[in-house]
PDB file of C-alpha atoms in Angstrom:
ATOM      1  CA  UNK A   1      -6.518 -61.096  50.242  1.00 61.00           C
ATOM      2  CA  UNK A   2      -4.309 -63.620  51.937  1.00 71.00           C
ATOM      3  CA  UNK A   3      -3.471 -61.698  55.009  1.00 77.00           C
ATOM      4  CA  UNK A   4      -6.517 -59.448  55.510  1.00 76.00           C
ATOM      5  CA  UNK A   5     -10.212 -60.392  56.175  1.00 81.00           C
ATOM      6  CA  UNK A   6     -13.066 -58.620  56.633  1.00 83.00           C
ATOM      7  CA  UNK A   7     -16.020 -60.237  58.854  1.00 86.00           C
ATOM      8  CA  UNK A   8     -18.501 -61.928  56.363  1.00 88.00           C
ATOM      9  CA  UNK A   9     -22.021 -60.522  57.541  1.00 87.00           C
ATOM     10  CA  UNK A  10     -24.083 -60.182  54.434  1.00 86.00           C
ATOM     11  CA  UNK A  11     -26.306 -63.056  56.133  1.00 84.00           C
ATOM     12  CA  UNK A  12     -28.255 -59.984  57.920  1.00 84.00           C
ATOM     13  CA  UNK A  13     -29.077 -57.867  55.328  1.00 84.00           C
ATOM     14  CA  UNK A  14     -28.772 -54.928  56.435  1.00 86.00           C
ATOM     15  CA  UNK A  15     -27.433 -53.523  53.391  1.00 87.00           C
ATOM     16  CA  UNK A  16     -27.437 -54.932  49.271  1.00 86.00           C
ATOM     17  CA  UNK A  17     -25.192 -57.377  47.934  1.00 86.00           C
ATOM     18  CA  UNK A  18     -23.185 -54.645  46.224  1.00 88.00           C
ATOM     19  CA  UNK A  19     -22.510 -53.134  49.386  1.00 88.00           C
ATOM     20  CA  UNK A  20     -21.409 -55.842  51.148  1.00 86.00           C
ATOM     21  CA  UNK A  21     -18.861 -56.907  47.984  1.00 86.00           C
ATOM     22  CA  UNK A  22     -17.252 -53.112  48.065  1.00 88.00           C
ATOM     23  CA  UNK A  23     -16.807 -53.442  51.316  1.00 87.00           C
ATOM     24  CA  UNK A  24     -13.870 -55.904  50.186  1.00 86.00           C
ATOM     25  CA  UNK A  25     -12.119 -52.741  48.121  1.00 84.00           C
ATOM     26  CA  UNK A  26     -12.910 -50.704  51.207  1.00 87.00           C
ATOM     27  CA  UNK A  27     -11.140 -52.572  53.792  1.00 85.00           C
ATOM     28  CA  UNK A  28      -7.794 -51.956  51.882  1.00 83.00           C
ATOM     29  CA  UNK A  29      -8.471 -48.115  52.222  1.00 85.00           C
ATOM     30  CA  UNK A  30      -9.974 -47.562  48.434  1.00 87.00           C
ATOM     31  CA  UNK A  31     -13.117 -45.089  48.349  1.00 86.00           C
ATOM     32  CA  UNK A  32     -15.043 -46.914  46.210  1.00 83.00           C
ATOM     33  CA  UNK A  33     -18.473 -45.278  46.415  1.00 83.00           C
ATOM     34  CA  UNK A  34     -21.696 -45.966  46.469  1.00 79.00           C
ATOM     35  CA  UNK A  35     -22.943 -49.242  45.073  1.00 77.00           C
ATOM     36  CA  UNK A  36     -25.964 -47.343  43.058  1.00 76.00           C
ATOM     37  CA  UNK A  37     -23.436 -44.770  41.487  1.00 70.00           C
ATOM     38  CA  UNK A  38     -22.565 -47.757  39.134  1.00 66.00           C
ATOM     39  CA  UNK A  39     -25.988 -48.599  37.801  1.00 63.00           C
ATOM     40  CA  UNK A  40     -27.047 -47.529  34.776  1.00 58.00           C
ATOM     41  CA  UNK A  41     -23.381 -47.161  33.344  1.00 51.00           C
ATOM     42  CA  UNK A  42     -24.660 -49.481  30.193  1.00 54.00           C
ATOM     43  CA  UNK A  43     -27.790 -47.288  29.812  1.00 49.00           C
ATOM     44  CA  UNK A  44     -25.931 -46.140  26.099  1.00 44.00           C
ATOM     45  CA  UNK A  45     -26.954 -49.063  24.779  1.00 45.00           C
ATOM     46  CA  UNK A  46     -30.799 -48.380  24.656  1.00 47.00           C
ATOM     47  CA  UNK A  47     -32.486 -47.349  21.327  1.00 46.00           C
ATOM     48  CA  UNK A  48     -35.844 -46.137  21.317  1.00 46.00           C
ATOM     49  CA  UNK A  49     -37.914 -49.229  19.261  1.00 43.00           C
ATOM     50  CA  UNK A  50     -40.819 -47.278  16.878  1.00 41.00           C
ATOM     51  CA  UNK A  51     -43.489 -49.640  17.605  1.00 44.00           C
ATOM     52  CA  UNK A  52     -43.451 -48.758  21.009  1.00 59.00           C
ATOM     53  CA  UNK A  53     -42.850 -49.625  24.657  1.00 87.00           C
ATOM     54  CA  UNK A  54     -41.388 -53.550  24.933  1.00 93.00           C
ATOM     55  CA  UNK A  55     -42.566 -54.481  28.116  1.00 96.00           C
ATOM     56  CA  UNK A  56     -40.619 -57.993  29.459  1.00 97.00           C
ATOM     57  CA  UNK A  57     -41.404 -60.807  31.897  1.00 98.00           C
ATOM     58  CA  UNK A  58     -39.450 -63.182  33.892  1.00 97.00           C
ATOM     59  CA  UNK A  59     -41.544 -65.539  35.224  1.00 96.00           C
ATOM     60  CA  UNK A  60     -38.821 -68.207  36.548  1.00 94.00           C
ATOM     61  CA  UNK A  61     -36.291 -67.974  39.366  1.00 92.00           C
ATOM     62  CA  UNK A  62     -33.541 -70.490  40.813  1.00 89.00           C
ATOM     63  CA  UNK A  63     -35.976 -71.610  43.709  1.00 90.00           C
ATOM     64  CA  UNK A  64     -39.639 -71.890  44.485  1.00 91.00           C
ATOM     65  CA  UNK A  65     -39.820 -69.840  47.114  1.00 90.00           C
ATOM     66  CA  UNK A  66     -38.995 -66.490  44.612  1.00 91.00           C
ATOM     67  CA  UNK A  67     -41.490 -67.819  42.158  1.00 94.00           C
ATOM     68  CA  UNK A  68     -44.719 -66.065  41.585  1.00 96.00           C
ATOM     69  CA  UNK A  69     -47.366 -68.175  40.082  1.00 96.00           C
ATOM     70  CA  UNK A  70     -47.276 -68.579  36.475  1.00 96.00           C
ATOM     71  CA  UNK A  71     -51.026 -68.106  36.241  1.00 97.00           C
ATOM     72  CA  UNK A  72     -50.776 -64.797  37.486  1.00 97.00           C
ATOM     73  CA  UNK A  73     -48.058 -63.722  35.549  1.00 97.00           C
ATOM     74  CA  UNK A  74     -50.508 -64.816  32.419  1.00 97.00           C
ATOM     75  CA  UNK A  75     -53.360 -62.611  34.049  1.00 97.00           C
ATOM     76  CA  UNK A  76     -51.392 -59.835  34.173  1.00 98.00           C
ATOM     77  CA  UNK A  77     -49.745 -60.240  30.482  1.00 97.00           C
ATOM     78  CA  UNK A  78     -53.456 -60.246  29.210  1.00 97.00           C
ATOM     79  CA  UNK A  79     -54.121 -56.959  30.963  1.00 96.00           C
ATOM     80  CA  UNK A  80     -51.423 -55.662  29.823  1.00 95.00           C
ATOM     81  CA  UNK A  81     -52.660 -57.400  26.120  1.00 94.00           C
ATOM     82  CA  UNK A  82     -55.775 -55.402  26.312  1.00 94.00           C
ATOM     83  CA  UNK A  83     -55.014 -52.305  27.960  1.00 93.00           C
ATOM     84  CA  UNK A  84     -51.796 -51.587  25.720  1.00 91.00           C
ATOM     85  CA  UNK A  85     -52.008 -53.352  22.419  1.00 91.00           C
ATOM     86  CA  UNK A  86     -49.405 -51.324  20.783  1.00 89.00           C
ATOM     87  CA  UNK A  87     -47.305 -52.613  23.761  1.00 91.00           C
ATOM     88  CA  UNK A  88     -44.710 -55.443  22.479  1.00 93.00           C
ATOM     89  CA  UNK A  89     -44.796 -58.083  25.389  1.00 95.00           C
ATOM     90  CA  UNK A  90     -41.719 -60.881  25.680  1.00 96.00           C
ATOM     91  CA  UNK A  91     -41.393 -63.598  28.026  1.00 97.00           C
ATOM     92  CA  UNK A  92     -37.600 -64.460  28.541  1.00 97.00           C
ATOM     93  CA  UNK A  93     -35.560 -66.911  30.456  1.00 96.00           C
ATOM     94  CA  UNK A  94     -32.816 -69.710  30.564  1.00 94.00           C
ATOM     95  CA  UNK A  95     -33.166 -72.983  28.363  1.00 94.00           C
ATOM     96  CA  UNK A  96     -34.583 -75.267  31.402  1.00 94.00           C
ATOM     97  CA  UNK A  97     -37.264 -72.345  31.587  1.00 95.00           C
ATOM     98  CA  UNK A  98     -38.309 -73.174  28.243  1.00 95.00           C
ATOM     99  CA  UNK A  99     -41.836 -74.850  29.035  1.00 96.00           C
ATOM    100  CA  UNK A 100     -42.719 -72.067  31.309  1.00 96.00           C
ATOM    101  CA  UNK A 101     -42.123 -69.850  28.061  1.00 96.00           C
ATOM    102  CA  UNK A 102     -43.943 -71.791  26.270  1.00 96.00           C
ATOM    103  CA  UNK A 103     -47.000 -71.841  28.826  1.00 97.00           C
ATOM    104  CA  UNK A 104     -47.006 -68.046  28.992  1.00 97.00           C
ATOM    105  CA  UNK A 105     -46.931 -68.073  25.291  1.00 95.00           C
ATOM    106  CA  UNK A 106     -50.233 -69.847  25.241  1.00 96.00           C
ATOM    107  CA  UNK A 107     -51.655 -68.292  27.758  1.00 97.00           C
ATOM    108  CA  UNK A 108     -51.391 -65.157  27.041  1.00 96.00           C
ATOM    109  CA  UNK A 109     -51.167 -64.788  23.152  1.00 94.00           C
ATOM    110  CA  UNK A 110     -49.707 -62.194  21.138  1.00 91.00           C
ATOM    111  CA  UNK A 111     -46.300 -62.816  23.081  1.00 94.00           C
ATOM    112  CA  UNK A 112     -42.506 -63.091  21.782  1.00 94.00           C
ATOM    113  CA  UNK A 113     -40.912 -66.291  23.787  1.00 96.00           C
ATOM    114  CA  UNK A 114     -37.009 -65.665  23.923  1.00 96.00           C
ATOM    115  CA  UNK A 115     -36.484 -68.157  26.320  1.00 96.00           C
ATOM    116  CA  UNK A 116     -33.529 -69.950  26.071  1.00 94.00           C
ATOM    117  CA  UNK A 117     -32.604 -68.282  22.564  1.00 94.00           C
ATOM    118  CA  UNK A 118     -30.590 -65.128  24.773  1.00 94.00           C
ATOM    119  CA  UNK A 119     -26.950 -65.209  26.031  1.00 93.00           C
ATOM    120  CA  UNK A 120     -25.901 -63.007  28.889  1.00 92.00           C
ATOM    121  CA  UNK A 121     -24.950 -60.274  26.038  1.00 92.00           C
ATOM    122  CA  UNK A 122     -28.208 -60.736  24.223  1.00 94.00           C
ATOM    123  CA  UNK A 123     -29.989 -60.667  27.338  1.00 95.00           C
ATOM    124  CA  UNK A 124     -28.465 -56.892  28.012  1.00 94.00           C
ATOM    125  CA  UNK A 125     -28.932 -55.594  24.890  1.00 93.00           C
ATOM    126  CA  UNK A 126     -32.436 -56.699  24.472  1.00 95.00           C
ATOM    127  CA  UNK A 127     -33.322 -55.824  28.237  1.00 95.00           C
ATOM    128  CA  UNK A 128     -31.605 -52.357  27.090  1.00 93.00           C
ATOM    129  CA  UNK A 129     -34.496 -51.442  24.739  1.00 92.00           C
ATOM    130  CA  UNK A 130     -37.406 -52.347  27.080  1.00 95.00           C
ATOM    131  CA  UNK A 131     -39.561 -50.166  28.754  1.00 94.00           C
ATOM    132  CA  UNK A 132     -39.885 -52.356  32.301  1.00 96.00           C
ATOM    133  CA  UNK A 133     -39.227 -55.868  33.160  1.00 97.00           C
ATOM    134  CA  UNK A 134     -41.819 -57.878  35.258  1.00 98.00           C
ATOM    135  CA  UNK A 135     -39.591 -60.439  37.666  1.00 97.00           C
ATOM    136  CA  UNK A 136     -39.321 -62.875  40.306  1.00 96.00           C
ATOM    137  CA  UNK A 137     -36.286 -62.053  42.591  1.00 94.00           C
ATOM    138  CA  UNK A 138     -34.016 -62.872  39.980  1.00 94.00           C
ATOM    139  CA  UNK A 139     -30.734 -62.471  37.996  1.00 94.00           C
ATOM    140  CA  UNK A 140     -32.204 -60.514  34.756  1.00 96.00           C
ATOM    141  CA  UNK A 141     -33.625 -57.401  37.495  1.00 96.00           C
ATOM    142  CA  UNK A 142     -29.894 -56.378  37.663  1.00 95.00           C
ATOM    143  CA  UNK A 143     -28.944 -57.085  34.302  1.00 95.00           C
ATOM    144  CA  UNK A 144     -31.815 -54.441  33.449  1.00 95.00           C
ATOM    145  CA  UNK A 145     -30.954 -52.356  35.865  1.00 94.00           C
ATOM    146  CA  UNK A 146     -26.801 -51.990  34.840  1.00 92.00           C
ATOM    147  CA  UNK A 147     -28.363 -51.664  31.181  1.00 92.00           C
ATOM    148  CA  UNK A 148     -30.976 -48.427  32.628  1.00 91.00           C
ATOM    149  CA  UNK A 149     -34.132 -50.229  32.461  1.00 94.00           C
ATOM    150  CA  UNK A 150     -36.506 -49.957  35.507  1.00 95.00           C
ATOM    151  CA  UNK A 151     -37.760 -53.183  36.967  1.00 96.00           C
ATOM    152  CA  UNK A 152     -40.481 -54.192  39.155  1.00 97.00           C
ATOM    153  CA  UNK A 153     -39.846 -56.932  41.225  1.00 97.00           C
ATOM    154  CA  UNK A 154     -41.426 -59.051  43.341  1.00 96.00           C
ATOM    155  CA  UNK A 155     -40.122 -61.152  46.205  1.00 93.00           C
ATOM    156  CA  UNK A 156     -41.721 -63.684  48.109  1.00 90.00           C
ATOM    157  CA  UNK A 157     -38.597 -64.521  51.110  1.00 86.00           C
ATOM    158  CA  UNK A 158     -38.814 -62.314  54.005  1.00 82.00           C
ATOM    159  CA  UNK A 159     -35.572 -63.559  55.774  1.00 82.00           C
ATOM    160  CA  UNK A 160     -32.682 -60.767  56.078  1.00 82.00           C
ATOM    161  CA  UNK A 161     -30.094 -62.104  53.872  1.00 82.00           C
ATOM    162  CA  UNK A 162     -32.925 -63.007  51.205  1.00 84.00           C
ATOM    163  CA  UNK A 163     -34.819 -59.827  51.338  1.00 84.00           C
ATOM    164  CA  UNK A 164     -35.283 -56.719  49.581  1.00 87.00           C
ATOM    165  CA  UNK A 165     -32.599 -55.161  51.208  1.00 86.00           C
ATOM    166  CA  UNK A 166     -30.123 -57.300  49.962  1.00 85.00           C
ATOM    167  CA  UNK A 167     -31.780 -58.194  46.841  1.00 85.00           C
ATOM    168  CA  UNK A 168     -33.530 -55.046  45.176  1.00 90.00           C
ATOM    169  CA  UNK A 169     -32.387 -53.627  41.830  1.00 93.00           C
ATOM    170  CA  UNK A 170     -29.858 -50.705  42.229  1.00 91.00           C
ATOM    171  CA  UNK A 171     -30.703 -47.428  40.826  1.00 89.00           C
ATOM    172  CA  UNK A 172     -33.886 -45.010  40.805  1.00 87.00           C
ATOM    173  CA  UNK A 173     -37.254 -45.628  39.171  1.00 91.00           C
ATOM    174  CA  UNK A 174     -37.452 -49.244  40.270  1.00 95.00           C
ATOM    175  CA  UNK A 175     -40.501 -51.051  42.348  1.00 95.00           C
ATOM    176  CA  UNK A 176     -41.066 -53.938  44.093  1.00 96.00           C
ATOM    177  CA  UNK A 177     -43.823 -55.593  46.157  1.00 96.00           C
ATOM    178  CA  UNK A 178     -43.668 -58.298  48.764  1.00 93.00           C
ATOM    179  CA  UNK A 179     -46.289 -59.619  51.214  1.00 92.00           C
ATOM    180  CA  UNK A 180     -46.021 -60.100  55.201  1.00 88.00           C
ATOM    181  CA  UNK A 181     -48.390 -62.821  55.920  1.00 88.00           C
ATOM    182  CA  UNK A 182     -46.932 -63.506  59.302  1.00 84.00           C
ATOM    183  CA  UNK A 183     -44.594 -65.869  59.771  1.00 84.00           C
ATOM    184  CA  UNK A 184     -42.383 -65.414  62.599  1.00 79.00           C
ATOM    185  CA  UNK A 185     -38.902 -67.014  60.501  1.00 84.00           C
ATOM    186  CA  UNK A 186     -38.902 -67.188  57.128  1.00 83.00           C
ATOM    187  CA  UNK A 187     -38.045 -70.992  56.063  1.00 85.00           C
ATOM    188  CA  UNK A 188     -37.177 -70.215  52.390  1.00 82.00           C
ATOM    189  CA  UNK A 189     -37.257 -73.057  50.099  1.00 84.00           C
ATOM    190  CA  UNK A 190     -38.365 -74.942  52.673  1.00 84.00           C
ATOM    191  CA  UNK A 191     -41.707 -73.409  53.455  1.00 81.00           C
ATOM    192  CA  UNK A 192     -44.120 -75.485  54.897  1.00 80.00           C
ATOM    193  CA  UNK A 193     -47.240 -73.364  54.051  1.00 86.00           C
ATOM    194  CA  UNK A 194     -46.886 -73.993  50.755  1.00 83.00           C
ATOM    195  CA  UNK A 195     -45.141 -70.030  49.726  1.00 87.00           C
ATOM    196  CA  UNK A 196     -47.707 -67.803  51.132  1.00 91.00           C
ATOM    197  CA  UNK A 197     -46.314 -65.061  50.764  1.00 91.00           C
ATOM    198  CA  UNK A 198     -45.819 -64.822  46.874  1.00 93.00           C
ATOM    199  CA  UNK A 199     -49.473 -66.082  46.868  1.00 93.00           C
ATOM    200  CA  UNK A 200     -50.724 -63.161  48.406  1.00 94.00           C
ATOM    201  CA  UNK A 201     -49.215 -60.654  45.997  1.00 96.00           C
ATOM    202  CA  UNK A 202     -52.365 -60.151  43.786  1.00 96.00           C
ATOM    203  CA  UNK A 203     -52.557 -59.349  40.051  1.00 97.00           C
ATOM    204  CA  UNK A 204     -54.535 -56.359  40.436  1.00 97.00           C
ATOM    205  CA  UNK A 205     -51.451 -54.902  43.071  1.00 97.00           C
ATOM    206  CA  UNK A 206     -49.060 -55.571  40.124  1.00 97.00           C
ATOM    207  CA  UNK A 207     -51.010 -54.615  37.607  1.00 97.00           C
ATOM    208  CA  UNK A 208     -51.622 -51.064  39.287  1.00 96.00           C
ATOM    209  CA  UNK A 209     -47.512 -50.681  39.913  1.00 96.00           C
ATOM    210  CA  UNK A 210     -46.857 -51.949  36.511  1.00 96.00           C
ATOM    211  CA  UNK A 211     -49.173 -48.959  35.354  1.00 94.00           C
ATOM    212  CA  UNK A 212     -47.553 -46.086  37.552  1.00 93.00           C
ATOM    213  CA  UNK A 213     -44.358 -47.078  36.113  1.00 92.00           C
ATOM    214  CA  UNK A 214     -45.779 -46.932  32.240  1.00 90.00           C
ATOM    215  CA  UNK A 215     -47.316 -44.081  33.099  1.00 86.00           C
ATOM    216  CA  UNK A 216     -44.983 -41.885  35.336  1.00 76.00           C
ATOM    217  CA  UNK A 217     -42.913 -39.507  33.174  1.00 46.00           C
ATOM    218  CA  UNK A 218     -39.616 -41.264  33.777  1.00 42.00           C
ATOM    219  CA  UNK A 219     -37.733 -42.275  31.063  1.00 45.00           C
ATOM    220  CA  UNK A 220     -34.452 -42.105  33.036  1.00 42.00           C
ATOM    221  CA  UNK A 221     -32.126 -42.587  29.010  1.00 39.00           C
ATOM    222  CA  UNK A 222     -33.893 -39.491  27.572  1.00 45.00           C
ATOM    223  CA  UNK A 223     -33.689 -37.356  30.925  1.00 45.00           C
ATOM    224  CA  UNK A 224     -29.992 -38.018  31.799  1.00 43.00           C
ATOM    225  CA  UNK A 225     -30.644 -40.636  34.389  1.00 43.00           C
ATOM    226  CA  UNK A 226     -32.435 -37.941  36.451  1.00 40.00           C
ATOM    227  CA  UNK A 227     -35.520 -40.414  37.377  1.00 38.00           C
ATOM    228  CA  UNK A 228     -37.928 -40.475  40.023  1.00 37.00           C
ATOM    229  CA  UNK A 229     -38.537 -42.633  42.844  1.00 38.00           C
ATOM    230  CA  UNK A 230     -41.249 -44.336  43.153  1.00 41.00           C
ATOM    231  CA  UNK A 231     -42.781 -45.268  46.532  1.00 37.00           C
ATOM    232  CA  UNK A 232     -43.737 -48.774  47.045  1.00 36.00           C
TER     233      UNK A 232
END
């Protein structure tokens, strides 16, 4: 690593994150394969719960401009309240998400706040035995998806090297939503019309992914990771 370099690109995103680190094992001749081949490789740890599908939101994220609003997130964990009661619904995130726990908590009702009681190794094992997590563009989407557990994300950033692309869980059965309102250059955290783009992802578009993916017969554990993709 000294004496060889490799040209550091991933600022396009033209490819995901995973890619673009392999790429490092490549360069020395190793066939490392494709990024998605390793996802799912913790998927052992999942045990079926009896009471039912845990369904699991993360409503934070390190910046503003990957944060949904909280008041939709608390729309769309009473739908979920009144169209699956036997559904188990948790709310997780770091300890300095705590109050936005706590607000979803409120809001919604009938919901287990783990945030800030998980470490990383809690976080997998719990994300393990949940049906789908809800997220912002965030860390715990590829936790879930190394443990087996299909996410649907959504992402607000529309610049290359902050996009989908780049950013999107590995692995099948996963969806994710994000919004083109326009902008010609995506500013990021420093949006100046006030994050737009996350705005315009409605509760009733998540809500009707969230559904497909409850719905669709694609339990990837109990079918030998043979999923199927959905199209978003």
């Amino acid at each position: 690593l000294l004496t060889h370099s490799i040209p550091d690109r991933r600022w396009e995103g033209a490819k995901h994150e995973a890619e673009y680190t392999l790429d490092v094992i490549r360069a020395f001749g190793i066939d490392a394969g494709r990024a998605d081949s390793y996802t799912g490789t913790l998927a052992h740890l999942r045990r079926r719960t009896p009471s039912g599908k845990i369904i699991a939101f993360h409503a934070g994220a390190s910046c503003p401009s990957k944060r949904w609003p909280k008041e939709k997130f608390a729309e769309l964990g009473k739908r979920i309240r009144a169209e699956y009661p036997e559904a188990a619904l948790s709310v997780i995130g770091g300890e300095s998400e705590k109050e936005l726990g706590n607000y979803l908590s409120n809001a919604i009702g009938g919901v287990r706040d783990l945030t800030g009681k998980l470490s990383l190794k809690d976080l997998a094992a719990f994300l393990s035995e949940c049906e789908v997590l809800v997220s912002n563009d965030s860390g715990p989407v590829h936790i879930a998806a190394a443990v087996g557990t299909r996410t649907l994300t959504i992402f607000g950033r529309s610049l290359p090297g902050l996009g989908v692309v780049r950013w999107r869980a590995l692995g099948h059965g996963h969806a994710v939503i994000q919004k083109d309102v326009g902008c010609v250059v995506c500013l990021a955290h420093r949006c100046t019309i006030d994050f737009e783009c996350l705005k315009a992802v409605s509760v009733n578009e998540v809500w009707g992914k969230l559904k497909l993916m409850l719905e669709v017969n694609c339990h990837s554990r109990e079918s030998g990771n043979q999923t199927k993709h959905l199209k978003v």
